[in-house]
Amino acid sequence: MNGSDALLKKLKENGTDTVFGYPGGVLLPLYESIYDCDINHILVRHEQSAAHAADAYARASGKVGVCIATSGPGATNLVTGIATANIDSSSVIALTGQVGTPIIGTDAFQEVDTIGITMPITKASFQPRTSDKLPETIDEAYHIASTGRKGVVVIDIPKDVLENPVTTKDMKRKYKLPGYNPTTKGNKRQIKRAIKTIQESKKPIILAGGGVILADASEELIKFARNANIPVATTLMGKGAINEHDPLSLGLLGMHGLESTNIAVTNSDCLIAIGCRFSDRTTGKVSEFAPNATKIHIDIDPAEIGKNVPIDLPIVGDAKTILRELNEEIQIPNQNGWTTKVVDANQNYKPKMTFNTPILKPQECIKEIMQAITPETIVTTDVGQNQMWMAHYFKAQKPRTFISSGGLGTMGFGLPAAIGAQVAKPEENVLAIVGDGGFQMVSQELATIEEYDLPIVTVILNNRYLGMVYQWQILYYNNKISQTKMTPKPDFAKLADAYGINGVHVEKTGELQETIQNALKSREATVIDVKIDSDELLPMVPPGEKITKIVGEYKTEDE
């Protein structure tokens, strides 16, 4: 077999049955082999979408996602998606084509230094220079991408490596990585100290991040919270780690979090953070973040512990393993009604929710979305106001059902992410919640949806602005609305129709729920253009302020 055949053989051996890609000149040997292979190849319409789809495929399935792009502009078009997946710790392998080894470094046609470009935004990067090296490189990439803190591995493959024969006889799965040995088991002494600290605390709070979901540790988290009777706040990436209808769930923390949650964390005396990296969007002003709390940080990546927030008690290891050990000994702390007080405050918290207005409010849209779907429905979001309306008001009920771009905040993520999630979970309903700005960055992927008959329902929260930037201009830049107002064109329903996809307009209260339900029941791709109030602002914490300083008016439904 040649290098291309060996590559595909190794993908299958490592459990991959689907790849997302876009061909090009130096990849012709690989695509010749794909033609005769039973691996499912999804042809996207832009390489960035291949990376986002592979990312969401990994998040929805728990497997490794794979994307493919050719050399030069193909590889550079992957870069944004690679950075998006890596900062959110998503297991992705990005295969890029490269010019032949004899002309590497000569500025050949469509040559770029893919390794140099991607090294700062990946977990690892490889460029095998011989066909015999390729099988081992694939095995190593899967091992690195899927163990420890998950991330992206780039394999940049010269054309001649794809073409030349593989002479090695030993094709068994193997990897030689003597310097790579992630810690999975927590230090016993630290775990005992953590148990003692938690049980002596009066006001404990758990903060669950995306690492809980990536470690498949949601059951252990819920057991821990119930055994110790401790409320659970989540980061954006942690949404779904606990059913947000659970009384112990406090919802989102941070800049766009719930006021009651931010207050509870600020007043806590023991913060147990699991699988989170304490981003600035979570902590606000670091010096005033949970100022009186003993901070326990459980994380697979030792580099994250103490990086942003000083930690009193670090535990390095796998969240699932450590939570199991905590559950063996944890008891309810002497809280004096703390949990009851926090839970009651959270349940009585009523953020701004106005309904039955002449023009639809985004809060009403989120309410109708929740009424239209089941707990198993996978929801992807784009980035901007649409994302934060969802993060704030939408209640995720199961892990791996809420998929969003966290650390990089990549506009255009939502639609291709829905493609990846739908391919990963073909029997489930998938809903993409996007804004009109982000949707127009990737609307060409409607062709991918139509070609592969993917029953994705796309809801465009259309406010005719780049909503989040518009909001910041109003709040912090003297109301100078500079280059954020967008034309009301195109007609998104007509655009969908041009791709052979159902297009629907929604403008009235009550219509969205029924429209989504009908679309999901039909199992046909549908684009729903929802005209919402462009002047509705999401309450938020100003950048660099403590998380209890929330800008924005709060009203109850009765007001």
Short mmCIF file of N, CA and C in Angstrom, two decimals, residues 191-326:
data_model
loop_
_atom_site.label_atom_id
_atom_site.label_comp_id
_atom_site.label_asym_id
_atom_site.label_seq_id
_atom_site.Cartn_x
_atom_site.Cartn_y
_atom_site.Cartn_z
N ILE A 191 -6.39 14.79 47.97
CA ILE A 191 -7.82 14.45 47.99
C ILE A 191 -8.35 14.43 49.43
N LYS A 192 -7.57 13.87 50.34
CA LYS A 192 -7.99 13.85 51.75
C LYS A 192 -8.08 15.27 52.31
N ARG A 193 -7.12 16.10 51.93
CA ARG A 193 -7.16 17.50 52.36
C ARG A 193 -8.41 18.20 51.81
N ALA A 194 -8.73 17.91 50.56
CA ALA A 194 -9.91 18.53 49.95
C ALA A 194 -11.18 18.11 50.67
N ILE A 195 -11.29 16.83 50.99
CA ILE A 195 -12.47 16.34 51.71
C ILE A 195 -12.61 17.05 53.05
N LYS A 196 -11.50 17.17 53.77
CA LYS A 196 -11.52 17.83 55.07
C LYS A 196 -11.92 19.31 54.93
N THR A 197 -11.37 19.97 53.92
CA THR A 197 -11.68 21.39 53.70
C THR A 197 -13.16 21.58 53.36
N ILE A 198 -13.66 20.72 52.49
CA ILE A 198 -15.07 20.83 52.08
C ILE A 198 -16.00 20.61 53.27
N GLN A 199 -15.70 19.60 54.07
CA GLN A 199 -16.59 19.26 55.18
C GLN A 199 -16.51 20.27 56.32
N GLU A 200 -15.44 21.05 56.38
CA GLU A 200 -15.34 22.10 57.38
C GLU A 200 -15.92 23.43 56.89
N SER A 201 -16.27 23.48 55.61
CA SER A 201 -16.75 24.74 55.05
C SER A 201 -18.20 25.00 55.45
N LYS A 202 -18.58 26.26 55.39
CA LYS A 202 -19.95 26.67 55.71
C LYS A 202 -20.73 27.09 54.46
N LYS A 203 -19.99 27.52 53.42
CA LYS A 203 -20.64 28.05 52.22
C LYS A 203 -19.96 27.51 50.96
N PRO A 204 -20.01 26.20 50.73
CA PRO A 204 -19.32 25.64 49.57
C PRO A 204 -20.11 25.79 48.27
N ILE A 205 -19.39 25.93 47.17
CA ILE A 205 -19.98 25.96 45.83
C ILE A 205 -19.10 25.12 44.91
N ILE A 206 -19.71 24.34 44.03
CA ILE A 206 -18.98 23.63 42.99
C ILE A 206 -19.05 24.45 41.71
N LEU A 207 -17.93 24.57 41.00
CA LEU A 207 -17.89 25.19 39.69
C LEU A 207 -17.47 24.13 38.67
N ALA A 208 -18.41 23.74 37.81
CA ALA A 208 -18.16 22.68 36.83
C ALA A 208 -17.85 23.29 35.47
N GLY A 209 -16.72 22.89 34.91
CA GLY A 209 -16.33 23.37 33.59
C GLY A 209 -16.47 22.31 32.53
N GLY A 210 -16.02 22.63 31.34
CA GLY A 210 -16.12 21.70 30.23
C GLY A 210 -15.36 20.41 30.44
N GLY A 211 -14.34 20.44 31.30
CA GLY A 211 -13.58 19.23 31.57
C GLY A 211 -14.41 18.12 32.18
N VAL A 212 -15.49 18.48 32.88
CA VAL A 212 -16.38 17.45 33.44
C VAL A 212 -17.05 16.68 32.31
N ILE A 213 -17.51 17.40 31.30
CA ILE A 213 -18.17 16.75 30.16
C ILE A 213 -17.17 15.94 29.35
N LEU A 214 -16.00 16.51 29.10
CA LEU A 214 -14.98 15.81 28.30
C LEU A 214 -14.51 14.53 28.98
N ALA A 215 -14.54 14.51 30.31
CA ALA A 215 -14.13 13.32 31.06
C ALA A 215 -15.29 12.35 31.27
N ASP A 216 -16.46 12.65 30.70
CA ASP A 216 -17.66 11.83 30.90
C ASP A 216 -17.93 11.64 32.39
N ALA A 217 -17.80 12.74 33.13
CA ALA A 217 -17.90 12.68 34.59
C ALA A 217 -19.16 13.31 35.14
N SER A 218 -20.18 13.49 34.31
CA SER A 218 -21.39 14.16 34.78
C SER A 218 -22.09 13.38 35.89
N GLU A 219 -22.18 12.07 35.74
CA GLU A 219 -22.84 11.26 36.77
C GLU A 219 -22.11 11.39 38.10
N GLU A 220 -20.79 11.36 38.04
CA GLU A 220 -19.99 11.48 39.26
C GLU A 220 -20.15 12.88 39.87
N LEU A 221 -20.24 13.90 39.03
CA LEU A 221 -20.43 15.26 39.53
C LEU A 221 -21.76 15.38 40.26
N ILE A 222 -22.82 14.87 39.64
CA ILE A 222 -24.16 14.97 40.25
C ILE A 222 -24.20 14.20 41.57
N LYS A 223 -23.58 13.03 41.58
CA LYS A 223 -23.53 12.24 42.82
C LYS A 223 -22.79 13.00 43.91
N PHE A 224 -21.68 13.63 43.55
CA PHE A 224 -20.89 14.41 44.50
C PHE A 224 -21.71 15.57 45.05
N ALA A 225 -22.39 16.29 44.16
CA ALA A 225 -23.19 17.44 44.60
C ALA A 225 -24.30 17.01 45.54
N ARG A 226 -24.93 15.89 45.24
CA ARG A 226 -26.04 15.42 46.08
C ARG A 226 -25.54 14.83 47.38
N ASN A 227 -24.46 14.07 47.32
CA ASN A 227 -23.90 13.49 48.55
C ASN A 227 -23.51 14.57 49.54
N ALA A 228 -22.92 15.66 49.02
CA ALA A 228 -22.45 16.73 49.89
C ALA A 228 -23.44 17.88 50.00
N ASN A 229 -24.55 17.81 49.23
CA ASN A 229 -25.57 18.87 49.24
C ASN A 229 -24.95 20.24 48.93
N ILE A 230 -24.22 20.29 47.82
CA ILE A 230 -23.53 21.53 47.42
C ILE A 230 -24.08 22.01 46.09
N PRO A 231 -24.43 23.28 45.98
CA PRO A 231 -24.93 23.82 44.70
C PRO A 231 -23.83 23.82 43.63
N VAL A 232 -24.25 23.78 42.36
CA VAL A 232 -23.31 23.68 41.24
C VAL A 232 -23.52 24.84 40.27
N ALA A 233 -22.51 25.66 40.11
CA ALA A 233 -22.49 26.66 39.05
C ALA A 233 -21.70 26.07 37.88
N THR A 234 -21.92 26.59 36.68
CA THR A 234 -21.19 26.08 35.52
C THR A 234 -20.60 27.22 34.71
N THR A 235 -19.53 26.88 34.00
CA THR A 235 -19.00 27.78 32.98
C THR A 235 -19.81 27.58 31.70
N LEU A 236 -19.52 28.38 30.68
CA LEU A 236 -20.19 28.20 29.39
C LEU A 236 -19.95 26.79 28.85
N MET A 237 -18.71 26.32 28.91
CA MET A 237 -18.38 25.00 28.39
C MET A 237 -18.92 23.89 29.27
N GLY A 238 -19.28 24.22 30.49
CA GLY A 238 -19.81 23.22 31.42
C GLY A 238 -21.32 23.05 31.35
N LYS A 239 -22.00 23.85 30.52
CA LYS A 239 -23.46 23.72 30.42
C LYS A 239 -23.83 22.30 30.00
N GLY A 240 -24.71 21.68 30.76
CA GLY A 240 -25.11 20.31 30.51
C GLY A 240 -24.41 19.31 31.40
N ALA A 241 -23.37 19.73 32.11
CA ALA A 241 -22.69 18.81 33.04
C ALA A 241 -23.65 18.36 34.13
N ILE A 242 -24.59 19.23 34.49
CA ILE A 242 -25.68 18.90 35.40
C ILE A 242 -26.96 19.42 34.76
N ASN A 243 -28.03 18.68 34.92
CA ASN A 243 -29.33 19.12 34.40
C ASN A 243 -29.65 20.48 35.03
N GLU A 244 -29.83 21.49 34.19
CA GLU A 244 -30.03 22.84 34.72
C GLU A 244 -31.42 23.06 35.30
N HIS A 245 -32.27 22.03 35.24
CA HIS A 245 -33.54 22.06 35.97
C HIS A 245 -33.38 21.48 37.37
N ASP A 246 -32.24 20.85 37.64
CA ASP A 246 -31.97 20.28 38.96
C ASP A 246 -31.93 21.40 39.99
N PRO A 247 -32.57 21.24 41.15
CA PRO A 247 -32.55 22.30 42.16
C PRO A 247 -31.15 22.73 42.57
N LEU A 248 -30.17 21.82 42.50
CA LEU A 248 -28.81 22.18 42.89
C LEU A 248 -28.06 22.94 41.80
N SER A 249 -28.63 23.01 40.61
CA SER A 249 -27.98 23.73 39.52
C SER A 249 -28.22 25.23 39.64
N LEU A 250 -27.14 25.99 39.64
CA LEU A 250 -27.25 27.45 39.72
C LEU A 250 -27.14 28.11 38.36
N GLY A 251 -26.77 27.35 37.33
CA GLY A 251 -26.65 27.93 36.01
C GLY A 251 -25.31 28.60 35.78
N LEU A 252 -25.29 29.50 34.80
CA LEU A 252 -24.05 30.09 34.30
C LEU A 252 -23.46 31.12 35.25
N LEU A 253 -22.13 31.07 35.38
CA LEU A 253 -21.37 32.02 36.18
C LEU A 253 -20.61 32.98 35.26
N GLY A 254 -20.43 34.23 35.70
CA GLY A 254 -19.50 35.10 35.01
C GLY A 254 -20.10 36.31 34.35
N MET A 255 -19.40 36.81 33.32
CA MET A 255 -19.78 38.06 32.66
C MET A 255 -21.23 38.05 32.20
N HIS A 256 -21.68 36.94 31.63
CA HIS A 256 -23.05 36.84 31.15
C HIS A 256 -23.86 35.86 32.00
N GLY A 257 -23.40 35.64 33.22
CA GLY A 257 -24.06 34.69 34.08
C GLY A 257 -25.26 35.26 34.81
N LEU A 258 -25.88 34.41 35.61
CA LEU A 258 -27.04 34.83 36.39
C LEU A 258 -26.58 35.61 37.62
N GLU A 259 -27.29 36.66 37.94
CA GLU A 259 -26.92 37.50 39.08
C GLU A 259 -26.86 36.68 40.37
N SER A 260 -27.84 35.82 40.58
CA SER A 260 -27.88 35.01 41.80
C SER A 260 -26.68 34.07 41.88
N THR A 261 -26.25 33.54 40.75
CA THR A 261 -25.09 32.64 40.72
C THR A 261 -23.81 33.41 41.03
N ASN A 262 -23.66 34.58 40.43
CA ASN A 262 -22.48 35.39 40.69
C ASN A 262 -22.38 35.80 42.15
N ILE A 263 -23.52 36.11 42.74
CA ILE A 263 -23.52 36.50 44.16
C ILE A 263 -23.15 35.30 45.04
N ALA A 264 -23.71 34.14 44.73
CA ALA A 264 -23.43 32.95 45.53
C ALA A 264 -21.94 32.60 45.51
N VAL A 265 -21.32 32.62 44.34
CA VAL A 265 -19.89 32.30 44.25
C VAL A 265 -19.07 33.35 44.98
N THR A 266 -19.45 34.60 44.86
CA THR A 266 -18.72 35.68 45.54
C THR A 266 -18.78 35.52 47.05
N ASN A 267 -19.89 35.02 47.57
CA ASN A 267 -20.06 34.88 49.02
C ASN A 267 -19.57 33.53 49.56
N SER A 268 -19.14 32.63 48.70
CA SER A 268 -18.76 31.29 49.15
C SER A 268 -17.47 31.32 49.97
N ASP A 269 -17.31 30.28 50.81
CA ASP A 269 -16.06 30.15 51.56
C ASP A 269 -15.22 28.96 51.10
N CYS A 270 -15.77 28.19 50.13
CA CYS A 270 -15.04 27.05 49.58
C CYS A 270 -15.52 26.84 48.14
N LEU A 271 -14.64 27.03 47.19
CA LEU A 271 -14.99 26.88 45.78
C LEU A 271 -14.27 25.66 45.23
N ILE A 272 -15.05 24.66 44.80
CA ILE A 272 -14.48 23.43 44.25
C ILE A 272 -14.62 23.50 42.73
N ALA A 273 -13.56 23.90 42.05
CA ALA A 273 -13.59 24.06 40.60
C ALA A 273 -13.11 22.78 39.94
N ILE A 274 -13.89 22.27 39.00
CA ILE A 274 -13.58 20.99 38.36
C ILE A 274 -13.57 21.16 36.85
N GLY A 275 -12.41 20.96 36.24
CA GLY A 275 -12.31 20.98 34.79
C GLY A 275 -12.63 22.32 34.17
N CYS A 276 -12.15 23.40 34.79
CA CYS A 276 -12.33 24.73 34.21
C CYS A 276 -11.00 25.46 34.25
N ARG A 277 -10.88 26.52 33.44
CA ARG A 277 -9.59 27.21 33.36
C ARG A 277 -9.65 28.64 33.89
N PHE A 278 -10.74 29.01 34.55
CA PHE A 278 -10.88 30.34 35.15
C PHE A 278 -10.59 31.44 34.13
N SER A 279 -11.31 31.41 33.02
CA SER A 279 -11.12 32.46 32.02
C SER A 279 -11.63 33.79 32.56
N ASP A 280 -11.21 34.87 31.90
CA ASP A 280 -11.63 36.20 32.35
C ASP A 280 -13.14 36.38 32.26
N ARG A 281 -13.80 35.66 31.33
CA ARG A 281 -15.24 35.76 31.20
C ARG A 281 -15.96 35.08 32.36
N THR A 282 -15.27 34.21 33.06
CA THR A 282 -15.83 33.53 34.23
C THR A 282 -15.56 34.30 35.50
N THR A 283 -14.35 34.82 35.64
CA THR A 283 -13.93 35.39 36.93
C THR A 283 -14.21 36.86 37.09
N GLY A 284 -14.24 37.62 35.97
CA GLY A 284 -14.25 39.06 36.12
C GLY A 284 -12.96 39.51 36.78
N LYS A 285 -13.03 40.52 37.63
CA LYS A 285 -11.85 41.02 38.33
C LYS A 285 -11.30 39.96 39.26
N VAL A 286 -10.13 39.45 38.96
CA VAL A 286 -9.59 38.28 39.67
C VAL A 286 -9.43 38.53 41.16
N SER A 287 -8.99 39.73 41.53
CA SER A 287 -8.74 40.02 42.95
C SER A 287 -10.03 40.01 43.78
N GLU A 288 -11.17 40.12 43.12
CA GLU A 288 -12.44 40.10 43.84
C GLU A 288 -13.30 38.90 43.47
N PHE A 289 -12.66 37.88 42.89
CA PHE A 289 -13.38 36.66 42.54
C PHE A 289 -13.36 35.70 43.73
N ALA A 290 -14.54 35.39 44.26
CA ALA A 290 -14.68 34.52 45.43
C ALA A 290 -13.60 34.85 46.46
N PRO A 291 -13.56 36.09 46.94
CA PRO A 291 -12.41 36.57 47.72
C PRO A 291 -12.20 35.86 49.04
N ASN A 292 -13.27 35.30 49.63
CA ASN A 292 -13.15 34.66 50.94
C ASN A 292 -13.16 33.13 50.86
N ALA A 293 -13.06 32.60 49.64
CA ALA A 293 -13.17 31.16 49.46
C ALA A 293 -11.81 30.48 49.43
N THR A 294 -11.73 29.33 50.08
CA THR A 294 -10.61 28.42 49.85
C THR A 294 -10.86 27.76 48.49
N LYS A 295 -9.91 27.90 47.60
CA LYS A 295 -10.13 27.45 46.22
C LYS A 295 -9.45 26.11 45.98
N ILE A 296 -10.28 25.12 45.67
CA ILE A 296 -9.81 23.78 45.30
C ILE A 296 -9.97 23.65 43.79
N HIS A 297 -8.90 23.29 43.10
CA HIS A 297 -8.96 23.19 41.64
C HIS A 297 -8.55 21.79 41.20
N ILE A 298 -9.49 21.10 40.57
CA ILE A 298 -9.26 19.76 40.02
C ILE A 298 -9.17 19.88 38.51
N ASP A 299 -8.03 19.49 37.93
CA ASP A 299 -7.87 19.64 36.48
C ASP A 299 -6.83 18.66 35.96
N ILE A 300 -7.05 18.17 34.75
CA ILE A 300 -6.13 17.24 34.10
C ILE A 300 -4.86 17.94 33.64
N ASP A 301 -4.93 19.26 33.45
CA ASP A 301 -3.80 20.02 32.93
C ASP A 301 -3.16 20.84 34.05
N PRO A 302 -1.97 20.45 34.52
CA PRO A 302 -1.34 21.19 35.62
C PRO A 302 -1.01 22.63 35.25
N ALA A 303 -0.88 22.92 33.95
CA ALA A 303 -0.55 24.28 33.53
C ALA A 303 -1.68 25.25 33.81
N GLU A 304 -2.91 24.75 33.95
CA GLU A 304 -4.05 25.63 34.20
C GLU A 304 -4.20 25.98 35.67
N ILE A 305 -3.62 25.18 36.54
CA ILE A 305 -3.80 25.41 37.97
C ILE A 305 -2.92 26.55 38.44
N GLY A 306 -3.55 27.60 38.92
CA GLY A 306 -2.84 28.78 39.38
C GLY A 306 -2.48 29.75 38.28
N LYS A 307 -2.84 29.46 37.04
CA LYS A 307 -2.47 30.33 35.93
C LYS A 307 -3.20 31.66 35.99
N ASN A 308 -4.49 31.62 36.26
CA ASN A 308 -5.29 32.85 36.27
C ASN A 308 -5.77 33.24 37.67
N VAL A 309 -6.02 32.25 38.50
CA VAL A 309 -6.53 32.49 39.85
C VAL A 309 -5.66 31.74 40.85
N PRO A 310 -5.19 32.39 41.91
CA PRO A 310 -4.40 31.67 42.93
C PRO A 310 -5.22 30.53 43.55
N ILE A 311 -4.60 29.36 43.66
CA ILE A 311 -5.29 28.16 44.14
C ILE A 311 -4.70 27.72 45.47
N ASP A 312 -5.58 27.37 46.42
CA ASP A 312 -5.14 26.93 47.74
C ASP A 312 -4.86 25.44 47.78
N LEU A 313 -5.64 24.68 46.99
CA LEU A 313 -5.50 23.22 47.06
C LEU A 313 -5.65 22.63 45.66
N PRO A 314 -4.53 22.39 44.98
CA PRO A 314 -4.59 21.83 43.62
C PRO A 314 -4.65 20.30 43.63
N ILE A 315 -5.42 19.74 42.70
CA ILE A 315 -5.42 18.29 42.49
C ILE A 315 -5.35 18.05 40.98
N VAL A 316 -4.25 17.50 40.53
CA VAL A 316 -4.06 17.23 39.11
C VAL A 316 -4.54 15.81 38.81
N GLY A 317 -5.41 15.68 37.80
CA GLY A 317 -5.86 14.35 37.42
C GLY A 317 -7.17 14.40 36.65
N ASP A 318 -7.65 13.23 36.31
CA ASP A 318 -8.89 13.07 35.55
C ASP A 318 -10.09 13.34 36.45
N ALA A 319 -11.02 14.16 35.97
CA ALA A 319 -12.17 14.57 36.79
C ALA A 319 -13.01 13.38 37.21
N LYS A 320 -13.23 12.44 36.33
CA LYS A 320 -14.05 11.27 36.64
C LYS A 320 -13.42 10.45 37.76
N THR A 321 -12.12 10.20 37.64
CA THR A 321 -11.41 9.40 38.64
C THR A 321 -11.41 10.08 40.00
N ILE A 322 -11.13 11.37 40.02
CA ILE A 322 -11.04 12.09 41.29
C ILE A 322 -12.41 12.23 41.94
N LEU A 323 -13.44 12.50 41.15
CA LEU A 323 -14.79 12.60 41.72
C LEU A 323 -15.23 11.27 42.33
N ARG A 324 -14.85 10.17 41.71
CA ARG A 324 -15.19 8.86 42.29
C ARG A 324 -14.55 8.70 43.66
N GLU A 325 -13.31 9.15 43.80
CA GLU A 325 -12.64 9.06 45.10
C GLU A 325 -13.28 9.99 46.12
N LEU A 326 -13.65 11.18 45.69
CA LEU A 326 -14.33 12.09 46.60
C LEU A 326 -15.66 11.52 47.07
#
